[in-house]
Amino acid sequence: MTSSPLKDLARHVEELLATVRELTSMDGALEAEPTITGKRSILSTLQKSLGSLEPEARRDAGAQLQEARRVVEEAFATRKNELAQVARSEALASDRIELGDVIVQNVRWPVDAGHPGLVASTQRSLEDVFVAMGFRVSEGPEVESDWYNFEALNIPPAHPARGLWDTFYVELGDPETVVLRTHTSPTQIHLMEDAVGSNSLPIHAVMPGRCFRRDTPDARHLATFHQIEGLVVDRGITFADLAGVIETFTRAFFGPDISSRLRPGFFPFTEPSAEFEITCTICHGEGCRTCSQTGWIELGGCGMLDPAVFDAVGIDSEVWSGFAFGFGIDRCAQMRHQIADMRALIENDVRFLRQFS
Ligand code: PHE
């Protein structure tokens, strides 16, 4: 009996399996492939040596060798898979982006693109309500001259009513002539001037936008906040039209359970003037910290346009009449979502923001 070329096959297989186990990288595996399963491997050498055997012995040996190859190839494929997985998690780990305290792990496209903030989405819903009622949406500048923010609104320089608005002044031109708008009412003036210039009265418009006041932030106030102004200038407009618009808006936006009330108020640009309040949605009228125990939350002011304002923009108050209102958008968001402290709107805590996606 000649000694079989396969007498050491078991040992060769053991050695090949050990080599496979010891592979530590995908590159190493690809490099070793020819000597493990390829042309330069012991298995291929043995394959060639079978040619010298008798046909029957060759068949047996061939079958043995095939089985050995299957075992080695399987182990090699498994190991390559493991190495590919290691390579993938290493790549993911190196994709980590450190942003201060925030660690974004495994950034992959498409990334979370974010969503409009609560104030922006509240503004859109408010616009929707008013557009459905026939108003158009218009915007005005955030930096205004004293004329637009005050004088044209019947608030002359040094008038005590200026105390209603704690104003940020911009260092531009003569002292205290340029301001960050303290309300959206100056946009009314722009709209009326434009309408007079283009002979396009009547006006039915709402004007949302950012406003600024030298206020200390608290549960109901922010120094940078948002208002939506409303303006109607038409023939034969009365206080009943104003009250109807406010009532319709309140029910459409806050739902039928929330009631509104108008209380006598004072604004230099409207006469008569009213303050517009709704039931506090946090305590449902019981009284709480947010509404200072009153059960009511003031949303804004309103009134019939004062003839002095029509005079300032050159509209004939004998022919035209109108009303205006201005509400806090942040306040609406706060009341609609029962946010006890408005400062949450500017803290940018993602746990808060994500609730409104
Ligand atoms: N502009 C006023 C404010 O911010 C609100 C208001 C607007 C009042 C329109 C009357 C008419 O306080």
PDB file of N, CA, C and O and ligand atoms in Angstrom, residues 165 182-185 188 213 227 229 267 269-270 300-303 324-326, ligand 1:
ATOM      1  N   TRP A 165     -45.034 101.254  26.314  1.00  0.00           N
ATOM      2  CA  TRP A 165     -44.114 100.418  25.553  1.00  0.00           C
ATOM      3  C   TRP A 165     -42.684 100.730  25.966  1.00  0.00           C
ATOM      4  O   TRP A 165     -42.167 101.804  25.659  1.00  0.00           O
ATOM      5  N   THR A 182     -42.065  98.047  18.909  1.00  0.00           N
ATOM      6  CA  THR A 182     -42.561  97.530  20.183  1.00  0.00           C
ATOM      7  C   THR A 182     -43.892  96.798  20.008  1.00  0.00           C
ATOM      8  O   THR A 182     -44.404  96.220  20.948  1.00  0.00           O
ATOM      9  N   HIS A 183     -44.439  96.880  18.796  1.00  0.00           N
ATOM     10  CA  HIS A 183     -45.695  96.195  18.456  1.00  0.00           C
ATOM     11  C   HIS A 183     -45.794  96.116  16.935  1.00  0.00           C
ATOM     12  O   HIS A 183     -44.960  96.704  16.231  1.00  0.00           O
ATOM     13  N   THR A 184     -46.782  95.384  16.432  1.00  0.00           N
ATOM     14  CA  THR A 184     -46.919  95.294  14.970  1.00  0.00           C
ATOM     15  C   THR A 184     -47.782  96.420  14.412  1.00  0.00           C
ATOM     16  O   THR A 184     -47.947  96.532  13.202  1.00  0.00           O
ATOM     17  N   SER A 185     -48.291  97.293  15.284  1.00  0.00           N
ATOM     18  CA  SER A 185     -49.160  98.382  14.798  1.00  0.00           C
ATOM     19  C   SER A 185     -48.507  99.282  13.735  1.00  0.00           C
ATOM     20  O   SER A 185     -49.217  99.773  12.843  1.00  0.00           O
ATOM     21  N   GLN A 188     -49.591  98.604  10.270  1.00  0.00           N
ATOM     22  CA  GLN A 188     -50.873  99.203   9.836  1.00  0.00           C
ATOM     23  C   GLN A 188     -50.623 100.477   9.041  1.00  0.00           C
ATOM     24  O   GLN A 188     -51.267 100.727   8.021  1.00  0.00           O
ATOM     25  N   ARG A 213     -39.513  94.442  23.392  1.00  0.00           N
ATOM     26  CA  ARG A 213     -39.765  95.400  24.483  1.00  0.00           C
ATOM     27  C   ARG A 213     -38.736  95.204  25.583  1.00  0.00           C
ATOM     28  O   ARG A 213     -38.319  94.068  25.837  1.00  0.00           O
ATOM     29  N   GLN A 227     -46.350  89.266  17.514  1.00  0.00           N
ATOM     30  CA  GLN A 227     -47.754  89.680  17.505  1.00  0.00           C
ATOM     31  C   GLN A 227     -48.335  89.418  16.133  1.00  0.00           C
ATOM     32  O   GLN A 227     -47.616  89.293  15.144  1.00  0.00           O
ATOM     33  N   GLU A 229     -51.155  91.478  13.943  1.00  0.00           N
ATOM     34  CA  GLU A 229     -51.963  92.684  13.908  1.00  0.00           C
ATOM     35  C   GLU A 229     -53.089  92.462  12.913  1.00  0.00           C
ATOM     36  O   GLU A 229     -52.898  91.786  11.908  1.00  0.00           O
ATOM     37  N   PHE A 267     -55.820 102.815  24.049  1.00  0.00           N
ATOM     38  CA  PHE A 267     -54.698 102.900  23.127  1.00  0.00           C
ATOM     39  C   PHE A 267     -54.852 104.210  22.383  1.00  0.00           C
ATOM     40  O   PHE A 267     -55.970 104.563  21.991  1.00  0.00           O
ATOM     41  N   PHE A 269     -54.250 105.031  19.467  1.00  0.00           N
ATOM     42  CA  PHE A 269     -54.602 104.939  18.035  1.00  0.00           C
ATOM     43  C   PHE A 269     -55.978 104.345  17.790  1.00  0.00           C
ATOM     44  O   PHE A 269     -56.391 104.198  16.648  1.00  0.00           O
ATOM     45  N   THR A 270     -56.689 103.961  18.862  1.00  0.00           N
ATOM     46  CA  THR A 270     -58.054 103.454  18.681  1.00  0.00           C
ATOM     47  C   THR A 270     -58.991 104.158  19.659  1.00  0.00           C
ATOM     48  O   THR A 270     -58.595 104.534  20.761  1.00  0.00           O
ATOM     49  N   GLY A 300     -54.405  90.626  23.836  1.00  0.00           N
ATOM     50  CA  GLY A 300     -53.964  91.826  23.129  1.00  0.00           C
ATOM     51  C   GLY A 300     -54.987  92.926  23.237  1.00  0.00           C
ATOM     52  O   GLY A 300     -55.874  92.893  24.091  1.00  0.00           O
ATOM     53  N   GLY A 301     -54.829  93.897  22.355  1.00  0.00           N
ATOM     54  CA  GLY A 301     -55.724  95.045  22.380  1.00  0.00           C
ATOM     55  C   GLY A 301     -56.436  95.202  21.050  1.00  0.00           C
ATOM     56  O   GLY A 301     -56.050  94.598  20.044  1.00  0.00           O
ATOM     57  N   CYS A 302     -57.470  96.051  21.063  1.00  0.00           N
ATOM     58  CA  CYS A 302     -58.196  96.282  19.827  1.00  0.00           C
ATOM     59  C   CYS A 302     -58.998  97.577  19.951  1.00  0.00           C
ATOM     60  O   CYS A 302     -59.070  98.169  21.028  1.00  0.00           O
ATOM     61  N   GLY A 303     -59.614  97.989  18.881  1.00  0.00           N
ATOM     62  CA  GLY A 303     -60.463  99.167  18.941  1.00  0.00           C
ATOM     63  C   GLY A 303     -60.774  99.695  17.556  1.00  0.00           C
ATOM     64  O   GLY A 303     -60.268  99.185  16.538  1.00  0.00           O
ATOM     65  N   ALA A 324     -58.802  97.860  14.387  1.00  0.00           N
ATOM     66  CA  ALA A 324     -57.511  97.176  14.417  1.00  0.00           C
ATOM     67  C   ALA A 324     -57.456  96.334  15.675  1.00  0.00           C
ATOM     68  O   ALA A 324     -58.179  96.588  16.650  1.00  0.00           O
ATOM     69  N   PHE A 325     -56.639  95.309  15.610  1.00  0.00           N
ATOM     70  CA  PHE A 325     -56.380  94.528  16.822  1.00  0.00           C
ATOM     71  C   PHE A 325     -54.950  94.030  16.759  1.00  0.00           C
ATOM     72  O   PHE A 325     -54.336  93.995  15.689  1.00  0.00           O
ATOM     73  N   GLY A 326     -54.396  93.669  17.919  1.00  0.00           N
ATOM     74  CA  GLY A 326     -53.046  93.109  17.957  1.00  0.00           C
ATOM     75  C   GLY A 326     -52.959  92.099  19.096  1.00  0.00           C
ATOM     76  O   GLY A 326     -53.325  92.415  20.232  1.00  0.00           O
TER      77      GLY A 326
HETATM   78  N1  PHE B   1     -50.379  97.536  19.504  1.00  0.00           N
HETATM   79  C1  PHE B   1     -51.069  97.319  20.743  1.00  0.00           C
HETATM   80  C2  PHE B   1     -50.087  96.684  21.731  1.00  0.00           C
HETATM   81  O1  PHE B   1     -49.145  96.085  21.354  1.00  0.00           O
HETATM   82  C3  PHE B   1     -52.250  96.396  20.568  1.00  0.00           C
HETATM   83  C4  PHE B   1     -53.303  96.997  19.707  1.00  0.00           C
HETATM   84  C5  PHE B   1     -53.315  96.793  18.338  1.00  0.00           C
HETATM   85  C6  PHE B   1     -54.290  97.746  20.251  1.00  0.00           C
HETATM   86  C7  PHE B   1     -54.290  97.321  17.546  1.00  0.00           C
HETATM   87  C8  PHE B   1     -55.288  98.319  19.482  1.00  0.00           C
HETATM   88  C9  PHE B   1     -55.273  98.095  18.129  1.00  0.00           C
HETATM   89  O2  PHE B   1     -50.205  96.825  22.915  1.00  0.00           O
END
